PDB file of C-alpha atoms in Angstrom:
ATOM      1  CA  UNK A 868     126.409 110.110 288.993  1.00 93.00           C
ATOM      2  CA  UNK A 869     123.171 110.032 287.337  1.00 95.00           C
ATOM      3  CA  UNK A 870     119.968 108.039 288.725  1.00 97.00           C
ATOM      4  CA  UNK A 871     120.635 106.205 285.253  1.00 97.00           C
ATOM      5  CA  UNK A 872     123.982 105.827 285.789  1.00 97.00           C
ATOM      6  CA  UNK A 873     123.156 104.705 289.626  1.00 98.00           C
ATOM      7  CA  UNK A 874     120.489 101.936 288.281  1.00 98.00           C
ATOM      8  CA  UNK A 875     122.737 100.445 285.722  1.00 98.00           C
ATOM      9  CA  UNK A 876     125.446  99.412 288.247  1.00 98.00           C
ATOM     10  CA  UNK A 877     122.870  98.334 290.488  1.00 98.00           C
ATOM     11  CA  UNK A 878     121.279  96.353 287.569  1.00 97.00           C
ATOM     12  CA  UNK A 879     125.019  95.191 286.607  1.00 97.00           C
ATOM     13  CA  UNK A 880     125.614  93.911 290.118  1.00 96.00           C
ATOM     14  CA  UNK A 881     122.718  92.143 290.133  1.00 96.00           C
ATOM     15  CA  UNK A 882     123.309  90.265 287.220  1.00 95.00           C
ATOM     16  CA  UNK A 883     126.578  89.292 289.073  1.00 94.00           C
ATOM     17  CA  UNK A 884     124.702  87.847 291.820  1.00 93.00           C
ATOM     18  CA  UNK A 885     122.291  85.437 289.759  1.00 90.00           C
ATOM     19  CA  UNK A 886     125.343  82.792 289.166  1.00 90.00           C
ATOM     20  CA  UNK A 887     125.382  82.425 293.287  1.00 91.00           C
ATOM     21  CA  UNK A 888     121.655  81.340 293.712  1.00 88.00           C
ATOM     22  CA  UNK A 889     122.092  79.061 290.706  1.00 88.00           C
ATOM     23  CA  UNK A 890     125.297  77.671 291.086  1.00 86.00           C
ATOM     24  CA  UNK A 891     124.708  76.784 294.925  1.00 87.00           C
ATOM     25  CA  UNK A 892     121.395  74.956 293.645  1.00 84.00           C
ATOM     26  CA  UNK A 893     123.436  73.492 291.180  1.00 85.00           C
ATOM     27  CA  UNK A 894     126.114  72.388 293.803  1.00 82.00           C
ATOM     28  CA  UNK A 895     123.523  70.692 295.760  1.00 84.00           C
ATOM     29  CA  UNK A 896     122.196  69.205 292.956  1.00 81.00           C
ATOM     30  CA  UNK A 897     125.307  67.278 291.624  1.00 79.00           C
ATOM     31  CA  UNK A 898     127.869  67.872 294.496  1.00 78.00           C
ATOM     32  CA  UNK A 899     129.629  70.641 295.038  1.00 73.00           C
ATOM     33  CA  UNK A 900     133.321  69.612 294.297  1.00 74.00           C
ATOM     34  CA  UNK A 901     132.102  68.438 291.102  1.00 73.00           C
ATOM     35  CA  UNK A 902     131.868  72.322 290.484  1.00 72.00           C
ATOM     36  CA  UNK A 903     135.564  72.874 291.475  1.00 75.00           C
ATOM     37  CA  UNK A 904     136.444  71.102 287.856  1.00 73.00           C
ATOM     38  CA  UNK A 905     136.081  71.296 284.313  1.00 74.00           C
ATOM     39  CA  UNK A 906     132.551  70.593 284.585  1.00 73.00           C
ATOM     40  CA  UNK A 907     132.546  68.159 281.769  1.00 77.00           C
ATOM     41  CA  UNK A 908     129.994  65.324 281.602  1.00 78.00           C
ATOM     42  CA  UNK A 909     127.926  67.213 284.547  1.00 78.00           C
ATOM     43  CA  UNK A 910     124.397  66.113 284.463  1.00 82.00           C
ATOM     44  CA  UNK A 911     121.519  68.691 283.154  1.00 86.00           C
ATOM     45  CA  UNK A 912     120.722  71.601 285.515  1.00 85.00           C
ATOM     46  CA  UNK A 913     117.140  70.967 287.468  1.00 87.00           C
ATOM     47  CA  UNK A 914     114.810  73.048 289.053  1.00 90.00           C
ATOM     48  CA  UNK A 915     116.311  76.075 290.761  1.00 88.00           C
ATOM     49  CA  UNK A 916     119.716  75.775 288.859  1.00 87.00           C
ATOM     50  CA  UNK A 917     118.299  75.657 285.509  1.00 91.00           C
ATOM     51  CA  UNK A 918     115.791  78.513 286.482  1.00 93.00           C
ATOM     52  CA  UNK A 919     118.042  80.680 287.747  1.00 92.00           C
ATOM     53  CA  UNK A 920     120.623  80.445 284.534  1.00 93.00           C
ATOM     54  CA  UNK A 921     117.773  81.296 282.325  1.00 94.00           C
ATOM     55  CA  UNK A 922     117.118  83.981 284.494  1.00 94.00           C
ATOM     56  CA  UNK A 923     120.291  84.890 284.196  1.00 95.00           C
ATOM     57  CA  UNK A 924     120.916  84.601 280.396  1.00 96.00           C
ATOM     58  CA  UNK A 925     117.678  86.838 280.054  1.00 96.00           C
ATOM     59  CA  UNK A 926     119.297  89.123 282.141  1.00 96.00           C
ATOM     60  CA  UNK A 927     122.075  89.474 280.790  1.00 96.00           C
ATOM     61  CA  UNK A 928     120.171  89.797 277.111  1.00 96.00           C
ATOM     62  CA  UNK A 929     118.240  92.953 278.440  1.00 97.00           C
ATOM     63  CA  UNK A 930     121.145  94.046 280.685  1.00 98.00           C
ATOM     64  CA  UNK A 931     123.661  94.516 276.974  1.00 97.00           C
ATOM     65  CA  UNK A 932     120.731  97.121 275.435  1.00 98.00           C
ATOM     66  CA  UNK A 933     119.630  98.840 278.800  1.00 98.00           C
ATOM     67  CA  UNK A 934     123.414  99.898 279.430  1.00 98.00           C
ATOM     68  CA  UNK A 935     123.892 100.895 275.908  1.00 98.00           C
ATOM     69  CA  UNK A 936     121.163 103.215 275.953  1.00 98.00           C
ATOM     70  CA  UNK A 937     121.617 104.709 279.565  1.00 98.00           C
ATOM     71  CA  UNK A 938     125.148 105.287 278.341  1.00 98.00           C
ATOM     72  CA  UNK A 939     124.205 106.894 275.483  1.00 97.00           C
ATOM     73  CA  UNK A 940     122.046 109.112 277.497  1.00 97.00           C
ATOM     74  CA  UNK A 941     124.626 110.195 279.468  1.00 97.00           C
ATOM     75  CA  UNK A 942     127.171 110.881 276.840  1.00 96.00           C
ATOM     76  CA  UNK A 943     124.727 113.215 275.232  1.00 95.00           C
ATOM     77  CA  UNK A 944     123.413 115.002 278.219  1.00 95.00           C
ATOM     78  CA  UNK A 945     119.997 113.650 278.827  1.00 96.00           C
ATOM     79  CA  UNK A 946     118.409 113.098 282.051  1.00 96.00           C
ATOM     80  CA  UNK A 947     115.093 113.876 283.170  1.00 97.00           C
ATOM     81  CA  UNK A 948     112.233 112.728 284.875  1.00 97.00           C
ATOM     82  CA  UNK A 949     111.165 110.249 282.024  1.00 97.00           C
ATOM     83  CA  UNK A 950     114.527 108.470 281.784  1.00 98.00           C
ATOM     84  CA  UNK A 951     114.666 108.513 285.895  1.00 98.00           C
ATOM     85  CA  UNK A 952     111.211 106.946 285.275  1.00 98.00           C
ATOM     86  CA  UNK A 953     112.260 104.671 282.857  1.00 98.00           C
ATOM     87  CA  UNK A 954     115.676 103.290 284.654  1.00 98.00           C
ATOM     88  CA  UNK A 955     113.535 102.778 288.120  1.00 98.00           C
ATOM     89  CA  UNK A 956     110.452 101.021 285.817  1.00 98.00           C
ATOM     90  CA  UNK A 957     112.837  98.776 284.033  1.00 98.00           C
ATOM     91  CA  UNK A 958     114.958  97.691 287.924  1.00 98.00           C
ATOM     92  CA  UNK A 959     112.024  97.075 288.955  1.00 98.00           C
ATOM     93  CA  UNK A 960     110.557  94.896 286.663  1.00 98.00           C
ATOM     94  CA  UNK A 961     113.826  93.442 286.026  1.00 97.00           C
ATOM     95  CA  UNK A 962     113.419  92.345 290.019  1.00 97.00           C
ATOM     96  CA  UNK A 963     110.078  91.009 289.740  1.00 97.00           C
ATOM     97  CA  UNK A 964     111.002  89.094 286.403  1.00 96.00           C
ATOM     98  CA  UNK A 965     113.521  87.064 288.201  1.00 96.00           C
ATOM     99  CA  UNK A 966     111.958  86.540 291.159  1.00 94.00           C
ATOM    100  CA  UNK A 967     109.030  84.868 289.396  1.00 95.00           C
ATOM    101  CA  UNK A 968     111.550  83.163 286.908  1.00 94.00           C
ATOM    102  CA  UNK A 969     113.904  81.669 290.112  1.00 93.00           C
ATOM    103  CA  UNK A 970     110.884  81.187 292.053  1.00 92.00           C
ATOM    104  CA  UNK A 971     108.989  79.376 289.161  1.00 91.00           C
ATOM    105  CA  UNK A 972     106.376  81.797 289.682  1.00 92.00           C
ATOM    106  CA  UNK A 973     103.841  81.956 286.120  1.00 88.00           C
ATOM    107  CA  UNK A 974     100.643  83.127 287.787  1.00 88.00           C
ATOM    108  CA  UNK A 975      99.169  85.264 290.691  1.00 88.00           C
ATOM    109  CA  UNK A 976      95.636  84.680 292.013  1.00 88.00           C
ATOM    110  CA  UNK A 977      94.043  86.414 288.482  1.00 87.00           C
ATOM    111  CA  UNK A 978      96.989  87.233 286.632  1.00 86.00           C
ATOM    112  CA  UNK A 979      98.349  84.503 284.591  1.00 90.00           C
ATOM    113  CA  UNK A 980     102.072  85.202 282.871  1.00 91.00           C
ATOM    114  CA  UNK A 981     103.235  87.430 285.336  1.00 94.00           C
ATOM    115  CA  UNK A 982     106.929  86.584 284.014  1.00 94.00           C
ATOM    116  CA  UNK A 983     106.335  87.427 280.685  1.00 95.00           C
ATOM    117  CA  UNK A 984     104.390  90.832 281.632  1.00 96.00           C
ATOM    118  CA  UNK A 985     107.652  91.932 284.108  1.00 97.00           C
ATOM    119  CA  UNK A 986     109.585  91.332 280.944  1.00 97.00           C
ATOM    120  CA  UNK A 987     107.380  93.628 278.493  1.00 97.00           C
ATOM    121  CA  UNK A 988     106.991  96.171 281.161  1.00 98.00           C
ATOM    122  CA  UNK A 989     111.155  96.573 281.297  1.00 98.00           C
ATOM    123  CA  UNK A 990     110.927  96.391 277.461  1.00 98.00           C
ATOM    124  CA  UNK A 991     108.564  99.134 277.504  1.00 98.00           C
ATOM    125  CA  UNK A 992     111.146 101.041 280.066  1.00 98.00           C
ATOM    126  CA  UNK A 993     113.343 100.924 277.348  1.00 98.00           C
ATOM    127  CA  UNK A 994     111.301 101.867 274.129  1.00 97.00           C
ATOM    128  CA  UNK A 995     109.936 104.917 276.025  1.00 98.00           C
ATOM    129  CA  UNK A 996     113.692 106.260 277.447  1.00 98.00           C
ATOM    130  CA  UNK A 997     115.469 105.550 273.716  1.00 97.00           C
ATOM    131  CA  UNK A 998     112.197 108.003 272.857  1.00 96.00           C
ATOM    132  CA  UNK A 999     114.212 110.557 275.017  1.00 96.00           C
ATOM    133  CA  UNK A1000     117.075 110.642 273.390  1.00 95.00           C
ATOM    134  CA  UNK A1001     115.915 111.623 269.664  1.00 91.00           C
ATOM    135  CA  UNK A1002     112.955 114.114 271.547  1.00 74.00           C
ATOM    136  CA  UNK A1003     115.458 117.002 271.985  1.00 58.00           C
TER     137      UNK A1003
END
């Protein structure tokens, strides 16, 4: 298995793992047998729960395009140290974007938008590895 290939099951299991944090929150939030139903007529998510489902819906938005073109990649026979790069640069950001989006993080002492800037720089992951695969 590829580093790629490695990175996008890590990224995939990951993904699995945001509906715990938010659903517990969510649990506390409203009780958690409520949960064990339909879930109709459930009061809005707050805090922690609704953070961590946007977190998770923006995820799962850059989580569809990232395993298309790692697949791609890999059906085609490219791997080198750019899309290695690129896989560990996008995981990573993809970390630090959710932390700061569960956490409600927005700013670091001088750095204001650190959300949005983990997002661009796994955005950026991806522009430069797709630039791989029509390079050979």
């Amino acid at each position: 298995m590829t580093i790629e290939l490695a990175l996008l099951v890590f990224n995939a299991l990951f993904c699995l793992a945001f509906p715990w944090v938010y659903n517990w929150s969510y649990g506390k939030q409203v009780g958690g047998k409520r949960l064990l139903g339909n879930r109709d007529n459930l009061p809005e998510r707050q805090g922690l729960a609704a953070r961590g489902l946007r977190a998770h819906q923006n995820h799962l938005e850059n989580l569809v395009p990232f395993a298309i073109i790692v697949l791609v990649a890999h059906v085609i026979g490219i791997s080198n140290t750019v899309t290695v790069a690129c896989a560990v640069v996008f995981t990573l950001a993809r970390i630090a974007h959710a932390g700061f989006y569960v956490a409600g993080i927005t700013r670091v002492p001088g750095i204001n938008g650190v959300r949005s800037i983990a997002y661009f720089v796994s955005l950026f992951a991806m522009l430069v590895f797709v630039s791989q695969l029509f390079g050979s």
